[in-house]
PDB file of C-alpha atoms in Angstrom:
ATOM      1  CA  UNK A   1      36.163  19.824 -11.559  1.00  0.00           C
ATOM      2  CA  UNK A   2      34.435  20.498  -8.248  1.00  0.00           C
ATOM      3  CA  UNK A   3      34.047  24.141  -9.198  1.00  0.00           C
ATOM      4  CA  UNK A   4      32.062  23.058 -12.276  1.00  0.00           C
ATOM      5  CA  UNK A   5      29.493  21.617  -9.867  1.00  0.00           C
ATOM      6  CA  UNK A   6      29.469  24.669  -7.599  1.00  0.00           C
ATOM      7  CA  UNK A   7      31.702  23.264  -4.863  1.00  0.00           C
ATOM      8  CA  UNK A   8      34.382  25.945  -4.832  1.00  0.00           C
ATOM      9  CA  UNK A   9      35.617  25.019  -1.338  1.00  0.00           C
ATOM     10  CA  UNK A  10      36.415  21.439  -2.395  1.00  0.00           C
ATOM     11  CA  UNK A  11      37.966  22.736  -5.616  1.00  0.00           C
ATOM     12  CA  UNK A  12      40.233  25.133  -3.708  1.00  0.00           C
ATOM     13  CA  UNK A  13      41.132  22.404  -1.221  1.00  0.00           C
ATOM     14  CA  UNK A  14      42.252  20.054  -3.993  1.00  0.00           C
ATOM     15  CA  UNK A  15      44.056  22.797  -5.906  1.00  0.00           C
ATOM     16  CA  UNK A  16      45.961  23.754  -2.748  1.00  0.00           C
ATOM     17  CA  UNK A  17      46.884  20.113  -2.094  1.00  0.00           C
ATOM     18  CA  UNK A  18      48.124  19.708  -5.655  1.00  0.00           C
ATOM     19  CA  UNK A  19      50.148  22.920  -5.438  1.00  0.00           C
ATOM     20  CA  UNK A  20      51.620  21.788  -2.110  1.00  0.00           C
ATOM     21  CA  UNK A  21      52.721  18.587  -3.847  1.00  0.00           C
ATOM     22  CA  UNK A  22      54.594  20.848  -6.293  1.00  0.00           C
ATOM     23  CA  UNK A  23      52.463  20.180  -9.373  1.00  0.00           C
ATOM     24  CA  UNK A  24      53.430  23.166 -11.522  1.00  0.00           C
ATOM     25  CA  UNK A  25      50.038  23.777 -13.195  1.00  0.00           C
ATOM     26  CA  UNK A  26      48.376  23.861  -9.759  1.00  0.00           C
ATOM     27  CA  UNK A  27      50.972  26.304  -8.414  1.00  0.00           C
ATOM     28  CA  UNK A  28      50.433  28.528 -11.459  1.00  0.00           C
ATOM     29  CA  UNK A  29      46.647  28.396 -11.096  1.00  0.00           C
ATOM     30  CA  UNK A  30      46.643  28.980  -7.352  1.00  0.00           C
ATOM     31  CA  UNK A  31      48.984  31.934  -7.812  1.00  0.00           C
ATOM     32  CA  UNK A  32      46.719  33.331 -10.495  1.00  0.00           C
ATOM     33  CA  UNK A  33      43.649  32.835  -8.313  1.00  0.00           C
ATOM     34  CA  UNK A  34      45.244  34.776  -5.457  1.00  0.00           C
ATOM     35  CA  UNK A  35      46.460  37.527  -7.762  1.00  0.00           C
ATOM     36  CA  UNK A  36      43.000  37.998  -9.267  1.00  0.00           C
ATOM     37  CA  UNK A  37      40.775  37.028  -6.346  1.00  0.00           C
ATOM     38  CA  UNK A  38      39.207  34.077  -8.184  1.00  0.00           C
ATOM     39  CA  UNK A  39      37.499  31.916  -5.562  1.00  0.00           C
ATOM     40  CA  UNK A  40      39.796  33.263  -2.828  1.00  0.00           C
ATOM     41  CA  UNK A  41      40.348  36.614  -1.186  1.00  0.00           C
ATOM     42  CA  UNK A  42      42.692  38.630  -3.392  1.00  0.00           C
ATOM     43  CA  UNK A  43      46.182  38.382  -1.917  1.00  0.00           C
ATOM     44  CA  UNK A  44      49.085  39.537  -4.123  1.00  0.00           C
ATOM     45  CA  UNK A  45      51.647  38.172  -1.652  1.00  0.00           C
ATOM     46  CA  UNK A  46      50.179  34.655  -1.831  1.00  0.00           C
ATOM     47  CA  UNK A  47      49.870  35.013  -5.588  1.00  0.00           C
ATOM     48  CA  UNK A  48      53.523  35.909  -5.958  1.00  0.00           C
ATOM     49  CA  UNK A  49      54.538  33.141  -3.538  1.00  0.00           C
ATOM     50  CA  UNK A  50      52.833  30.425  -5.604  1.00  0.00           C
ATOM     51  CA  UNK A  51      54.037  31.873  -8.916  1.00  0.00           C
ATOM     52  CA  UNK A  52      57.599  32.015  -7.566  1.00  0.00           C
ATOM     53  CA  UNK A  53      57.383  28.367  -6.471  1.00  0.00           C
ATOM     54  CA  UNK A  54      56.185  27.405  -9.956  1.00  0.00           C
ATOM     55  CA  UNK A  55      58.991  29.456 -11.532  1.00  0.00           C
ATOM     56  CA  UNK A  56      61.578  27.797  -9.267  1.00  0.00           C
ATOM     57  CA  UNK A  57      60.290  24.393 -10.430  1.00  0.00           C
ATOM     58  CA  UNK A  58      60.811  25.334 -14.072  1.00  0.00           C
ATOM     59  CA  UNK A  59      57.649  27.147 -15.139  1.00  0.00           C
ATOM     60  CA  UNK A  60      58.450  29.562 -17.927  1.00  0.00           C
ATOM     61  CA  UNK A  61      54.972  31.111 -17.691  1.00  0.00           C
ATOM     62  CA  UNK A  62      54.901  31.956 -13.993  1.00  0.00           C
ATOM     63  CA  UNK A  63      56.995  35.120 -14.052  1.00  0.00           C
ATOM     64  CA  UNK A  64      55.276  36.475 -17.165  1.00  0.00           C
ATOM     65  CA  UNK A  65      51.819  35.920 -15.762  1.00  0.00           C
ATOM     66  CA  UNK A  66      52.759  37.594 -12.497  1.00  0.00           C
ATOM     67  CA  UNK A  67      54.322  40.573 -14.268  1.00  0.00           C
ATOM     68  CA  UNK A  68      51.237  40.855 -16.455  1.00  0.00           C
ATOM     69  CA  UNK A  69      49.086  41.217 -13.361  1.00  0.00           C
ATOM     70  CA  UNK A  70      50.787  44.362 -12.055  1.00  0.00           C
ATOM     71  CA  UNK A  71      50.616  47.952 -13.249  1.00  0.00           C
ATOM     72  CA  UNK A  72      52.409  48.892 -16.468  1.00  0.00           C
ATOM     73  CA  UNK A  73      54.700  51.270 -14.571  1.00  0.00           C
ATOM     74  CA  UNK A  74      56.171  48.299 -12.691  1.00  0.00           C
ATOM     75  CA  UNK A  75      56.623  46.013 -15.745  1.00  0.00           C
ATOM     76  CA  UNK A  76      60.182  47.179 -16.441  1.00  0.00           C
ATOM     77  CA  UNK A  77      61.380  46.094 -13.002  1.00  0.00           C
ATOM     78  CA  UNK A  78      59.209  42.998 -12.604  1.00  0.00           C
ATOM     79  CA  UNK A  79      61.308  39.978 -11.717  1.00  0.00           C
ATOM     80  CA  UNK A  80      61.110  37.332  -9.043  1.00  0.00           C
TER      81      UNK A  80
END
């Protein structure tokens, strides 16, 4: 919500807190943000870390979204 009002720092702060509290949608979003560089410096390692945490908590989407973010050559071997 903060990002809707232009406060991306507060938005990222709250998203990170929510992900740290193991809220799956926040872990998925934070992972996606790091993978794509949305509001944060692009960091594939952080992206994979948060997607893996979401996957370990039961997210069925996390692995697919991560694998979709890498090159097609690596799709066949993409697993957490």
